[in-house]
mmCIF file of C-alpha atoms in Angstrom:
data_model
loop_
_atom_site.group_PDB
_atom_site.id
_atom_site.type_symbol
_atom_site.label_atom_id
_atom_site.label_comp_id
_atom_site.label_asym_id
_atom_site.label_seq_id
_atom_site.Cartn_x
_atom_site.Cartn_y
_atom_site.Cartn_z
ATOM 1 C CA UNK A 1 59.736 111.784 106.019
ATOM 2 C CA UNK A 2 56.892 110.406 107.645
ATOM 3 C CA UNK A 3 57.186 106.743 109.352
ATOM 4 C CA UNK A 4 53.798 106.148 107.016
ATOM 5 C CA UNK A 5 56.142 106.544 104.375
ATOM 6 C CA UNK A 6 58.994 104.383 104.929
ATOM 7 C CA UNK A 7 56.484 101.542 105.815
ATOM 8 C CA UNK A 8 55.222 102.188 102.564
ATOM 9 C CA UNK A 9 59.100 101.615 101.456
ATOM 10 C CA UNK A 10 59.405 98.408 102.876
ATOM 11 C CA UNK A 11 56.445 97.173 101.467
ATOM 12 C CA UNK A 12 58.219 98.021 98.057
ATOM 13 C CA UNK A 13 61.034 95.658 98.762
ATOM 14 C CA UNK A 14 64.390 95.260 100.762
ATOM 15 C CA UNK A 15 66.168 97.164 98.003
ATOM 16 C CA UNK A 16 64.219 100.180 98.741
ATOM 17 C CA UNK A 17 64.348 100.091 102.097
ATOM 18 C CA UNK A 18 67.970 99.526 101.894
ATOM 19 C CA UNK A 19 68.463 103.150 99.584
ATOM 20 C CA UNK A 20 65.749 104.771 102.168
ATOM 21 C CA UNK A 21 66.962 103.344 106.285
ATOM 22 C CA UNK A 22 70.688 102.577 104.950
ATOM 23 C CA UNK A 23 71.891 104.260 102.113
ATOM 24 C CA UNK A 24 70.548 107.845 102.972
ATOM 25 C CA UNK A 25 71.033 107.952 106.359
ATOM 26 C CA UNK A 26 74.626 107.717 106.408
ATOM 27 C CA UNK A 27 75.373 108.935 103.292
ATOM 28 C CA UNK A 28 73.824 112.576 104.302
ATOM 29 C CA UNK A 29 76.736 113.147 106.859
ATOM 30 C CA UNK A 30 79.365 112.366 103.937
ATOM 31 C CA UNK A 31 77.814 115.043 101.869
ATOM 32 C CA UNK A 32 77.503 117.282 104.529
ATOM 33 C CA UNK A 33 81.422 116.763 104.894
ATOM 34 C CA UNK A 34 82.354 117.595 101.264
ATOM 35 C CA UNK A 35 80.233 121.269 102.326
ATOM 36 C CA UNK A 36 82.218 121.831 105.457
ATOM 37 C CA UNK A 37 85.424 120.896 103.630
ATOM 38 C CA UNK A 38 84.649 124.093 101.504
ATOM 39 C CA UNK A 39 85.347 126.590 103.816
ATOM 40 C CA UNK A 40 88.478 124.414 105.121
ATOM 41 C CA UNK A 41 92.020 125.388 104.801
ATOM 42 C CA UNK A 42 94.678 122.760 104.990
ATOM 43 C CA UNK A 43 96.847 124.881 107.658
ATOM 44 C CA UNK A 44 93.458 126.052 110.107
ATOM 45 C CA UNK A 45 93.172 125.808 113.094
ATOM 46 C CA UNK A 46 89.734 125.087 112.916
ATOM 47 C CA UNK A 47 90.480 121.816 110.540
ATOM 48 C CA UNK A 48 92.902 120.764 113.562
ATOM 49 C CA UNK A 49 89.868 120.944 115.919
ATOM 50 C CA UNK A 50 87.722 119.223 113.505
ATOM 51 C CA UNK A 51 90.608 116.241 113.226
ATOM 52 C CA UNK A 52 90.630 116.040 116.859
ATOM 53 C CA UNK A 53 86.288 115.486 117.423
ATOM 54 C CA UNK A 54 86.919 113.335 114.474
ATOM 55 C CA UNK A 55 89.410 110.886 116.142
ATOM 56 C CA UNK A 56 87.218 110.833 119.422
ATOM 57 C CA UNK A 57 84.274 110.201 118.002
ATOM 58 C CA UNK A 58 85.787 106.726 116.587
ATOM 59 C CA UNK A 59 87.528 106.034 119.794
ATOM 60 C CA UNK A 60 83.990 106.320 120.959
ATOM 61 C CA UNK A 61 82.597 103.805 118.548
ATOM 62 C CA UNK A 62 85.444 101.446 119.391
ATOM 63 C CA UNK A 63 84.017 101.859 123.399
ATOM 64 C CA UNK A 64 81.137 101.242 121.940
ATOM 65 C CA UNK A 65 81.548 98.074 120.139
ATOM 66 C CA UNK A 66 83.497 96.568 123.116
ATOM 67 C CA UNK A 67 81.256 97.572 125.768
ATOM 68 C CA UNK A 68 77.800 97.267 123.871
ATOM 69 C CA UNK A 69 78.207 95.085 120.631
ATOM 70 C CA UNK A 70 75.609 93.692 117.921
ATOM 71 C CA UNK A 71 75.043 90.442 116.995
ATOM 72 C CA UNK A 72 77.499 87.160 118.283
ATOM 73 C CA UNK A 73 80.138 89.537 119.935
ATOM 74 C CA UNK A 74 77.397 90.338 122.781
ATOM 75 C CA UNK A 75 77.665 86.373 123.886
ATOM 76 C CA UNK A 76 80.550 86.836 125.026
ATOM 77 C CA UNK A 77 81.286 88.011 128.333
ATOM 78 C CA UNK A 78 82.151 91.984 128.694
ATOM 79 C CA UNK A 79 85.230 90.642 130.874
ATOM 80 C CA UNK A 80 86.444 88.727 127.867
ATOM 81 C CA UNK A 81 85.662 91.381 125.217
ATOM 82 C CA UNK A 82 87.261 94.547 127.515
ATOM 83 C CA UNK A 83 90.698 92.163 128.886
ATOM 84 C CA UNK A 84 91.118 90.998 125.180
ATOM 85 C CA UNK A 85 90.934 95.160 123.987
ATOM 86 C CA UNK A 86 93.741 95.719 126.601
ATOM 87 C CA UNK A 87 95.384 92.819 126.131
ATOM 88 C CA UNK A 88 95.867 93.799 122.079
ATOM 89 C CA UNK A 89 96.867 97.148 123.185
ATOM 90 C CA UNK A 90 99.602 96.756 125.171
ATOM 91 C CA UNK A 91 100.845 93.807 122.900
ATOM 92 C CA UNK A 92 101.006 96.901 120.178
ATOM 93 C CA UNK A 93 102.640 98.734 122.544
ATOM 94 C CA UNK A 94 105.275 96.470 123.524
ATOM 95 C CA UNK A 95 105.770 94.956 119.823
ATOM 96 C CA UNK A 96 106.907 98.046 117.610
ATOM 97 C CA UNK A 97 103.592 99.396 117.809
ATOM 98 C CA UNK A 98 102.628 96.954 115.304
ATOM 99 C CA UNK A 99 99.224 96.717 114.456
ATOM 100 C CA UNK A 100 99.547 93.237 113.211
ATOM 101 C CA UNK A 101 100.546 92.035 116.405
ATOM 102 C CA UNK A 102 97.819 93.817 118.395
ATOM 103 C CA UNK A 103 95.475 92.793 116.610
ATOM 104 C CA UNK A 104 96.865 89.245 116.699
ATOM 105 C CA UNK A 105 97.242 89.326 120.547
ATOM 106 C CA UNK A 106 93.697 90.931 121.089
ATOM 107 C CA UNK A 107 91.807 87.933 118.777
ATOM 108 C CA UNK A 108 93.768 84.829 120.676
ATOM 109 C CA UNK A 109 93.133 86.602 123.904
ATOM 110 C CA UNK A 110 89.346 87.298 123.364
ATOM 111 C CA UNK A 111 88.894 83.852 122.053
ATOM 112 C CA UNK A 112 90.871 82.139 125.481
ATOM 113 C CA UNK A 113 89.105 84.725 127.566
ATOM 114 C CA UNK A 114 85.596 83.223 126.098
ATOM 115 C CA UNK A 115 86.447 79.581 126.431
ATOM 116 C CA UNK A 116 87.915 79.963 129.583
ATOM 117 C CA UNK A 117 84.662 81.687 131.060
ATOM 118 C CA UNK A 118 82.973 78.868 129.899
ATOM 119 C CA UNK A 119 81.887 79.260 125.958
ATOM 120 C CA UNK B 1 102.257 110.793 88.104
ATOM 121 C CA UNK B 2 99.292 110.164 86.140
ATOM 122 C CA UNK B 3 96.013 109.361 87.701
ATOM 123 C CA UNK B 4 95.950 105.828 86.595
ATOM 124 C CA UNK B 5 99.318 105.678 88.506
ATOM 125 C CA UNK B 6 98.178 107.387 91.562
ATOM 126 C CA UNK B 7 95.165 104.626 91.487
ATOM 127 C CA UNK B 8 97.129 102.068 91.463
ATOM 128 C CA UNK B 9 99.419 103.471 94.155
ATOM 129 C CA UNK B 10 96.704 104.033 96.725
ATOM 130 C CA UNK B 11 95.637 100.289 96.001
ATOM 131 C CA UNK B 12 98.715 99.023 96.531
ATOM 132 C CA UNK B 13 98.687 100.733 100.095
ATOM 133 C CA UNK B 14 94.969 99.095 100.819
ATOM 134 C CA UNK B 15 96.342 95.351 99.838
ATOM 135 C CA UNK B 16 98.868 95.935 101.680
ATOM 136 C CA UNK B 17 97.142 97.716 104.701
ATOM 137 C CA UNK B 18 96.309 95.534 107.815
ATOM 138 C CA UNK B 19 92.741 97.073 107.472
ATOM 139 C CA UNK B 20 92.549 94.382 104.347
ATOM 140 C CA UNK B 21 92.607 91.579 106.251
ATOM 141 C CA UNK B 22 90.439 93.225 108.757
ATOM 142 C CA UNK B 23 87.799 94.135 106.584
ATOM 143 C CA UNK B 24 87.930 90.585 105.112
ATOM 144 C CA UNK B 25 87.318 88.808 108.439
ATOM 145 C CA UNK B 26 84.700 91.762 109.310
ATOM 146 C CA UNK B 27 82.929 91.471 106.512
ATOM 147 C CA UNK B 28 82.536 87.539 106.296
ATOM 148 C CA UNK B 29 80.459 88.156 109.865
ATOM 149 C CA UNK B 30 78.726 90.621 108.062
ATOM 150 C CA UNK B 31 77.972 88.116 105.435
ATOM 151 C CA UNK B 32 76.921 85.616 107.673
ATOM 152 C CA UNK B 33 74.073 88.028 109.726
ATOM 153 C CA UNK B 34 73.260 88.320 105.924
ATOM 154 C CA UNK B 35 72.558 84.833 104.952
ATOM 155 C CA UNK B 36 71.195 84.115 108.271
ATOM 156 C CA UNK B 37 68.802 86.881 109.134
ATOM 157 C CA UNK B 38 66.888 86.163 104.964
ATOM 158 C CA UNK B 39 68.781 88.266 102.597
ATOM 159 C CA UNK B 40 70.078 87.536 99.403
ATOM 160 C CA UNK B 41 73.657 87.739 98.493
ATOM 161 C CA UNK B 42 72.885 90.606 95.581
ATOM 162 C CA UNK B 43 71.373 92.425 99.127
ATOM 163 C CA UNK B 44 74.698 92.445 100.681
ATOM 164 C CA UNK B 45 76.928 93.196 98.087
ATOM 165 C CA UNK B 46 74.511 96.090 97.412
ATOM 166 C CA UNK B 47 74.487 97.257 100.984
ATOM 167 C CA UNK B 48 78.298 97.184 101.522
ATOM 168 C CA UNK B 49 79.052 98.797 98.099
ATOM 169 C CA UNK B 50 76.146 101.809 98.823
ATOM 170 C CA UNK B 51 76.477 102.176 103.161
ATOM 171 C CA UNK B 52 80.221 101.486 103.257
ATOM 172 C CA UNK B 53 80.672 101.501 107.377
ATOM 173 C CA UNK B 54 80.108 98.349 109.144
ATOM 174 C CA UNK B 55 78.662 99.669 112.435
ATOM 175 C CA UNK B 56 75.525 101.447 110.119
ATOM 176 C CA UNK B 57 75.511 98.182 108.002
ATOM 177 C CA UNK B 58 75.164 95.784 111.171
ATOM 178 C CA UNK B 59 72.522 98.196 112.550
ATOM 179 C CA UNK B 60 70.287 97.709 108.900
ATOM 180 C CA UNK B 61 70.668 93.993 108.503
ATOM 181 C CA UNK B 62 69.694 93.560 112.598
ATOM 182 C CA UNK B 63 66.875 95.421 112.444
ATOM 183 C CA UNK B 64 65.508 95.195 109.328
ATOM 184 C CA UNK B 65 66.129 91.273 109.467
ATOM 185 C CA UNK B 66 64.503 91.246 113.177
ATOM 186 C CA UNK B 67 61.322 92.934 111.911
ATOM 187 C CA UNK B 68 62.386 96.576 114.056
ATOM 188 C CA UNK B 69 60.350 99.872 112.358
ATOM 189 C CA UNK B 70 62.139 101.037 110.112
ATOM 190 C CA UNK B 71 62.231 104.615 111.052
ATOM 191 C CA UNK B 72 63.719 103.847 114.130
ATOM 192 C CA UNK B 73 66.533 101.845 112.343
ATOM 193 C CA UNK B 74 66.909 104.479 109.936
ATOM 194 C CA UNK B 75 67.510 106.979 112.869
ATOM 195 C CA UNK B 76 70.017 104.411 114.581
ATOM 196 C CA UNK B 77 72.212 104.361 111.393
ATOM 197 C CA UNK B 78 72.027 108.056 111.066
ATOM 198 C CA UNK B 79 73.180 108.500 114.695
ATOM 199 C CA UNK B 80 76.129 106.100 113.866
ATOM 200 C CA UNK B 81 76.475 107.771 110.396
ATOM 201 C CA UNK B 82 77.127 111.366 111.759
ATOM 202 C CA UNK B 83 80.699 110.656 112.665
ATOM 203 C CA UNK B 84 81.409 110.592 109.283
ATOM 204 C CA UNK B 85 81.037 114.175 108.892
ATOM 205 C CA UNK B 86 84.042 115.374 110.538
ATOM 206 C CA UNK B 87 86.375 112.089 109.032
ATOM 207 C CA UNK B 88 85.628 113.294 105.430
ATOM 208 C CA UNK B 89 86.027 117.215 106.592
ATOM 209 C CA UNK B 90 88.932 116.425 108.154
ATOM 210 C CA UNK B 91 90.277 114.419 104.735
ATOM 211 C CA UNK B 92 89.217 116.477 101.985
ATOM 212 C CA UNK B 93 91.297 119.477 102.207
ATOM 213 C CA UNK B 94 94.063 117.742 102.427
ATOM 214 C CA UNK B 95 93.395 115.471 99.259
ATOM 215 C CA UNK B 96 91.880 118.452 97.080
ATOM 216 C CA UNK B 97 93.304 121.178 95.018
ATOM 217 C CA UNK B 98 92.562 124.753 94.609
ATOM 218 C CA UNK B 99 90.829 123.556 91.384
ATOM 219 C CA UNK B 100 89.464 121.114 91.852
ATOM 220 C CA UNK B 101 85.631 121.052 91.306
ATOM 221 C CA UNK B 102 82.827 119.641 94.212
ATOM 222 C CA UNK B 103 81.825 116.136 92.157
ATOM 223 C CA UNK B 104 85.330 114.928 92.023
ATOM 224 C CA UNK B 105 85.111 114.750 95.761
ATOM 225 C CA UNK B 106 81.650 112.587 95.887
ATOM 226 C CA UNK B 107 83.890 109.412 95.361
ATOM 227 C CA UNK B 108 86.390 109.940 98.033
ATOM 228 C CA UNK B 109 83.411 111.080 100.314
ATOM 229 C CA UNK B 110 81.479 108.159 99.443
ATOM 230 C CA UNK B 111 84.553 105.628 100.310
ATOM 231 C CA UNK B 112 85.536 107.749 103.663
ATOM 232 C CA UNK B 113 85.190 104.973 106.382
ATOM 233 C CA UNK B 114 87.550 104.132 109.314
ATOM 234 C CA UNK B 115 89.808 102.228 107.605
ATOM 235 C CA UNK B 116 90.315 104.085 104.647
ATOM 236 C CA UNK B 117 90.401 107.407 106.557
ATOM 237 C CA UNK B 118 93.350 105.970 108.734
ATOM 238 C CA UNK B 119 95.044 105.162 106.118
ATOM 239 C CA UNK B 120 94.240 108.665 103.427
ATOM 240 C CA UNK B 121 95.284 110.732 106.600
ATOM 241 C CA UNK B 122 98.797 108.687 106.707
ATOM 242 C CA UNK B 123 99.773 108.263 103.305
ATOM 243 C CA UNK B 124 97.773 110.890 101.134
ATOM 244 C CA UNK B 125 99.966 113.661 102.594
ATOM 245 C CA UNK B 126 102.974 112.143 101.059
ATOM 246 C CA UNK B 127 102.141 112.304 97.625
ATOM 247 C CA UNK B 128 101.891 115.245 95.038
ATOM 248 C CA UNK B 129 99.037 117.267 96.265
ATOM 249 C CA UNK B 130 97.227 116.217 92.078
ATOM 250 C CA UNK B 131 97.267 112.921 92.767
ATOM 251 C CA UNK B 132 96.052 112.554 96.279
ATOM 252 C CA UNK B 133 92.374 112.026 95.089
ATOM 253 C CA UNK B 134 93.171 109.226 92.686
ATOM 254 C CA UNK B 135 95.411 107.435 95.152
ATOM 255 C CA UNK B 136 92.026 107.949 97.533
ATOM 256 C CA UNK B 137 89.942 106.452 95.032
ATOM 257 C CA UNK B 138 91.994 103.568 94.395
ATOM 258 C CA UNK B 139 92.697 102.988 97.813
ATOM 259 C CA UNK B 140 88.799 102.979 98.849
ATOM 260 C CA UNK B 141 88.225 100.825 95.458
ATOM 261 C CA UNK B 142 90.533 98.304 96.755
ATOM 262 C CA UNK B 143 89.062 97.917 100.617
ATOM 263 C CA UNK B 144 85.519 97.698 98.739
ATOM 264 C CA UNK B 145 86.313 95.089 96.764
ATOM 265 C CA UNK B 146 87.869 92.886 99.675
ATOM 266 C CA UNK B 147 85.013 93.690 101.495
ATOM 267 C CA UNK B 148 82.663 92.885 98.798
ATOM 268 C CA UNK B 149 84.740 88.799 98.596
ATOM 269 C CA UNK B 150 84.813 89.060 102.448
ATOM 270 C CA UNK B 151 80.720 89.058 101.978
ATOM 271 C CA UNK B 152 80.495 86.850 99.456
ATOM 272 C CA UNK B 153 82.803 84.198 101.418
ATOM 273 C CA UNK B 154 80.690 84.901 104.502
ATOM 274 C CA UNK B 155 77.215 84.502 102.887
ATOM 275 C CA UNK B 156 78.242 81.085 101.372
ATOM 276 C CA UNK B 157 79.706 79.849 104.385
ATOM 277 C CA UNK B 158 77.178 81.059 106.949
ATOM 278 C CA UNK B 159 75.949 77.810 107.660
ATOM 279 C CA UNK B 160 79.212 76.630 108.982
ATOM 280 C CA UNK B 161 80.807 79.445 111.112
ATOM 281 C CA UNK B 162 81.115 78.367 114.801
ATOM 282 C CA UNK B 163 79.754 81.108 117.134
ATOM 283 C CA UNK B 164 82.638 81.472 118.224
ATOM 284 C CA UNK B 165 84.347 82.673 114.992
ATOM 285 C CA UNK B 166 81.175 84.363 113.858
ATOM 286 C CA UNK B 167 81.899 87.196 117.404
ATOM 287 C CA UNK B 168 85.771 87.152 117.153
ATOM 288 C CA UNK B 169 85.378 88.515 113.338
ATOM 289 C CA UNK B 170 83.612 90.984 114.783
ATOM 290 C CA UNK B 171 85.285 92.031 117.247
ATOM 291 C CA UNK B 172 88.049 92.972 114.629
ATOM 292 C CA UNK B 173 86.881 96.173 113.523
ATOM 293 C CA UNK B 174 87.292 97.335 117.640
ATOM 294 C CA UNK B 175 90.545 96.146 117.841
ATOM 295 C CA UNK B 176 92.344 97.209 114.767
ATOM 296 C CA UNK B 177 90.503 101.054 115.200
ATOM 297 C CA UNK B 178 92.005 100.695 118.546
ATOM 298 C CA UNK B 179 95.513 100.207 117.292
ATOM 299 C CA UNK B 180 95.766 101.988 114.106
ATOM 300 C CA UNK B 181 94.468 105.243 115.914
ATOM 301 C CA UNK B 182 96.824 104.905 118.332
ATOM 302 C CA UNK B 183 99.783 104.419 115.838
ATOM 303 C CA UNK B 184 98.704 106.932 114.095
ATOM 304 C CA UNK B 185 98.661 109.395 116.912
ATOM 305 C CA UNK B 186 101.881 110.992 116.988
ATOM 306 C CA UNK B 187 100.103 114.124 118.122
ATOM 307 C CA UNK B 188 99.509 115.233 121.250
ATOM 308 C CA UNK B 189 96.089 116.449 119.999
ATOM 309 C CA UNK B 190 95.265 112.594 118.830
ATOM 310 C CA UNK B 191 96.494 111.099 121.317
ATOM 311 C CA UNK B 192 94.215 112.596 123.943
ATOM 312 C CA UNK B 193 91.342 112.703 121.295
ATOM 313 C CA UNK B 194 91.998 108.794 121.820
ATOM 314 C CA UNK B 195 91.973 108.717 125.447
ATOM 315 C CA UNK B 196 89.189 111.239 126.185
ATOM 316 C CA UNK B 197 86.993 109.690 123.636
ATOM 317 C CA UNK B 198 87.621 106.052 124.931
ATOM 318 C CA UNK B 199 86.439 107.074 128.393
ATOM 319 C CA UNK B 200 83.797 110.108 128.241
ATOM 320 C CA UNK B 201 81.589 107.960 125.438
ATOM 321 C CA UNK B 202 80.385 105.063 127.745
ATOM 322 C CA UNK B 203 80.539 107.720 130.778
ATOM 323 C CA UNK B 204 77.916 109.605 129.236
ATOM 324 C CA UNK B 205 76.011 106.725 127.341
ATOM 325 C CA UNK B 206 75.950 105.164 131.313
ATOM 326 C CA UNK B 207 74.794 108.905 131.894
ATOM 327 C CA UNK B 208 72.106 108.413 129.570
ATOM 328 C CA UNK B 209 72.778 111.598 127.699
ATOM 329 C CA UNK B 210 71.131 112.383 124.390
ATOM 330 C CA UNK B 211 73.347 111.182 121.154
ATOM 331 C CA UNK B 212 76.069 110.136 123.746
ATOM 332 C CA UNK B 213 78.462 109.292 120.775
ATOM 333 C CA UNK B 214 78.304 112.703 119.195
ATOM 334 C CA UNK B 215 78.491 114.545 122.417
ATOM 335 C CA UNK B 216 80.751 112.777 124.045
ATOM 336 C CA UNK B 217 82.997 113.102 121.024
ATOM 337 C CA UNK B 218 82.723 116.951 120.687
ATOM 338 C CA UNK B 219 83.418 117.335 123.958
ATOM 339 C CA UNK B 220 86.411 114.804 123.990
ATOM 340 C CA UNK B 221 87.655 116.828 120.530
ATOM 341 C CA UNK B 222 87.044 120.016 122.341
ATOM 342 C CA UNK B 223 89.079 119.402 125.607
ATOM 343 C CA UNK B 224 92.049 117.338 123.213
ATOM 344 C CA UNK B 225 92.074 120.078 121.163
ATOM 345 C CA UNK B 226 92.280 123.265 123.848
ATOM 346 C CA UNK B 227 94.395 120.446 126.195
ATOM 347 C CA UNK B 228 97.353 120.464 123.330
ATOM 348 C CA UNK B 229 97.322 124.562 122.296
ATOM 349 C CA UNK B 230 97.759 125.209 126.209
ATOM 350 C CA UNK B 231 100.371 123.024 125.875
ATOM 351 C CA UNK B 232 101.945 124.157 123.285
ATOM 352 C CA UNK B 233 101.573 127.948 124.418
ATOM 353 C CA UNK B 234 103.786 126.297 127.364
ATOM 354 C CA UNK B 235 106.824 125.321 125.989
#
C-alpha cells in the first residue's frame, strides 16, 4: 500500500482510516497465528518455544510502557513509574502472590511517588 | 457441557478476573485520549471492539488525533501488533480440536489480547478439550464488553479526570501484565521468558536495534527456552 493511498483513506473519514492504520495492522498478526497454529501440536516442543518468545515479548511491552509510555503516564517521572513497578512486585510477592494486591500496592505507590516528586 | 454453558463459564472467569477491573480503569484513559484528542464516542467503541489491544489502540488515537502520517502510525501499530502472533499460536492448539474447522478459530483469534491470553492459557486447559473455544469466546466477550463501558465512562467523563488519574489508569495495564505473568509462571521456561524479556527489550531499544521488541523477545524466548531444556537434561 502506497502512503498516497492511505492519505487518500483519511480523507475518506476516521472510520476508514481506523479499518486501514488500526484494524489491519494488528489484526494481520492474529491471522497469521491461526496459520502457524496449524502445524502446532499441543505436546511440541516447538509450541513450548513459541510460549516462551510469546511471554517475553509481553514482558517486553510491560518494559516498554514503564520506561517509555504514551500519553499522561510520560508526566510522570521514570523514578516514580519504575519504583512503583517494583514496589507492586514485591508486594505480589510477599502477599500470596496476589495480583490484587500488586496491583493495589503498585497504583498507591506510583501515585505517592508522583506527588512526592512534586506533581 | 453445552456451548452455551461453556460461554457462560469462560465469562464468569473474565468478571471475575482481576484483568476486569483492569481493563475498566485502562480503558476509561483510553476513553478520555478519545474525547480529548476529537473523536466521537461511536469512534471508540468501534476501535476497541475491531483493534482489541490497548498499546496498538493508544498508538492510533495519538497519532491520528496529533495529525502524525498515517503510514507511519499504521507501521507503529503493526510493530506493536506482531506480538500477537505467537500469543494466539501459542493458545489455539490448546483450545481446538482435531475437528475443528479454521473459521471457528477467527473469534478466539480476534479476542487474543494480554488479558484474555493470561487467563485462556490458565483456565482453558481445565475444561473438556469441546468446550475450550466457547469458554474462549465468552471469556473475550465479557473483557470486551467491560472495556467497551470502561470507554464509554471515560469519554463522558473526560472533562473531569485529574492528570493525575488520567496516567495512573494507565499505568494499569504495566502493572497487572507484570503480575499476572509472573503468577502464572510456574515454569522455569516462563519464568526466565519474564526476566530475560524485562531486561534485553530496553537493552536493545537503548541499543537502537531494529524492531527492538520483536528481537529482543525472540532472543529472550530463545535463551528461556534452551536455558530450561539444559536444565532439565540436568537433573
Amino acid at each position: 500500500m502506497t502512503p498516497n493511498a492511505i492519505h487518500g483513506a483519511l480523507a475518506l473519514g476516521p472510520y476508514f482510516a481506523l479499518l486501514l492504520v488500526g484494524f489491519l495492522p494488528n489484526e494481520v498478526w492474529r491471522m497469521l497465528g491461526i496459520l502457524v497454529a496449524r502445524g502446532l501440536d499441543e505436546d511440541s516442543e516447538l509450541l513450548v518455544w513459541v510460549r516462551g518468545v510469546a511471554t517475553a515479548v509481553l514482558a517486553g511491552v510491560i518494559s516498554q510502557l514503564v520506561l517509555t509510555p504514551p500519553g499522561p503516564l510520560a508526566t510522570l517521572p521514570v523514578t516514580a513509574r519504575v519504583g512503583a513497578a517494583v514496589v507492586g512486585f514485591l508486594a505480589f510477592l510477599i502477599v500470596r502472590r496476589s495480583i490484587f494486591v500488586g496491583v493495589l500496592a503498585g497504583e498507591i505507590a506510583l501515585v505517592v511517588g508522583a506527588l512526592a516528586l512534586g506533581h | 457441557m453445552s456451548y452455551a454453558a461453556a460461554f457462560v463459564a469462560g465469562g464468569k472467569v473474565g468478571i471475575k478476573s482481576v484483568f476486569s477491573y483492569v481493563i475498566f480503569g485502562t480503558f476509561i484513559g483510553y476513553g478520555a485520549l478519545c474525547h480529548d484528542l476529537g473523536f466521537s464516542l461511536m469512534w471508540a467503541w468501534l476501535s476497541t471492539a475491531l483493534v482489541w489491544a490497548g498499546p496498538a489502540q493508544v498508538i492510533v488515537v495519538s497519532t491520528l488525533g496529533s495529525g502524525a502520517a498515517p503510514l507511519e502510525s499504521a507501521i507503529a501499530v503493526s510493530l506493536s501488533g506482531m506480538r500477537l502472533l505467537p500469543m494466539v499460536a501459542a493458545l489455539l492448539p490448546i483450545i481446538k480440536t482435531p475437528t475443528t474447522r479454521w473459521f471457528n478459530l477467527i473469534l478466539p483469534a480476534h479476542f487474543t489480547a494480554a488479558s484474555m491470553w493470561v487467563e485462556g492459557l490458565r483456565a482453558a486447559p481445565g475444561l473438556p478439550r469441546e468446550n475450550r473455544i466457547a469458554f474462549c469466546n465468552g471469556l473475550g466477550t465479557t473483557m470486551m464488553t467491560i472495556a467497551l463501558c470502561g470507554t464509554f465512562a471515560g469519554f463522558e467523563l473526560a472533562s473531569q479526570l485529574p492528570t493525575l488519574f488520567a496516567a495512573a489508569v494507565l499505568f494499569l495495564t504495566p502493572m497487572s501484565f507484570l503480575v499476572s505473568i509472573a503468577r502464572n509462571s510456574k515454569e522455569l521456561l516462563d519464568r526466565l521468558a519474564l526476566g530475560l524479556g524485562l531486561v534485553l527489550t530496553p537493552l536493545f531499544a537503548y541499543a537502537e536495534v531494529k524492531l527492538a521488541l520483536l528481537v529482543a523477545g525472540l532472543a529472550a524466548g530463545t535463551i528461556a527456552y534452551v536455558g530450561a531444556r539444559v536444565w532439565r537434561a540436568r537433573r
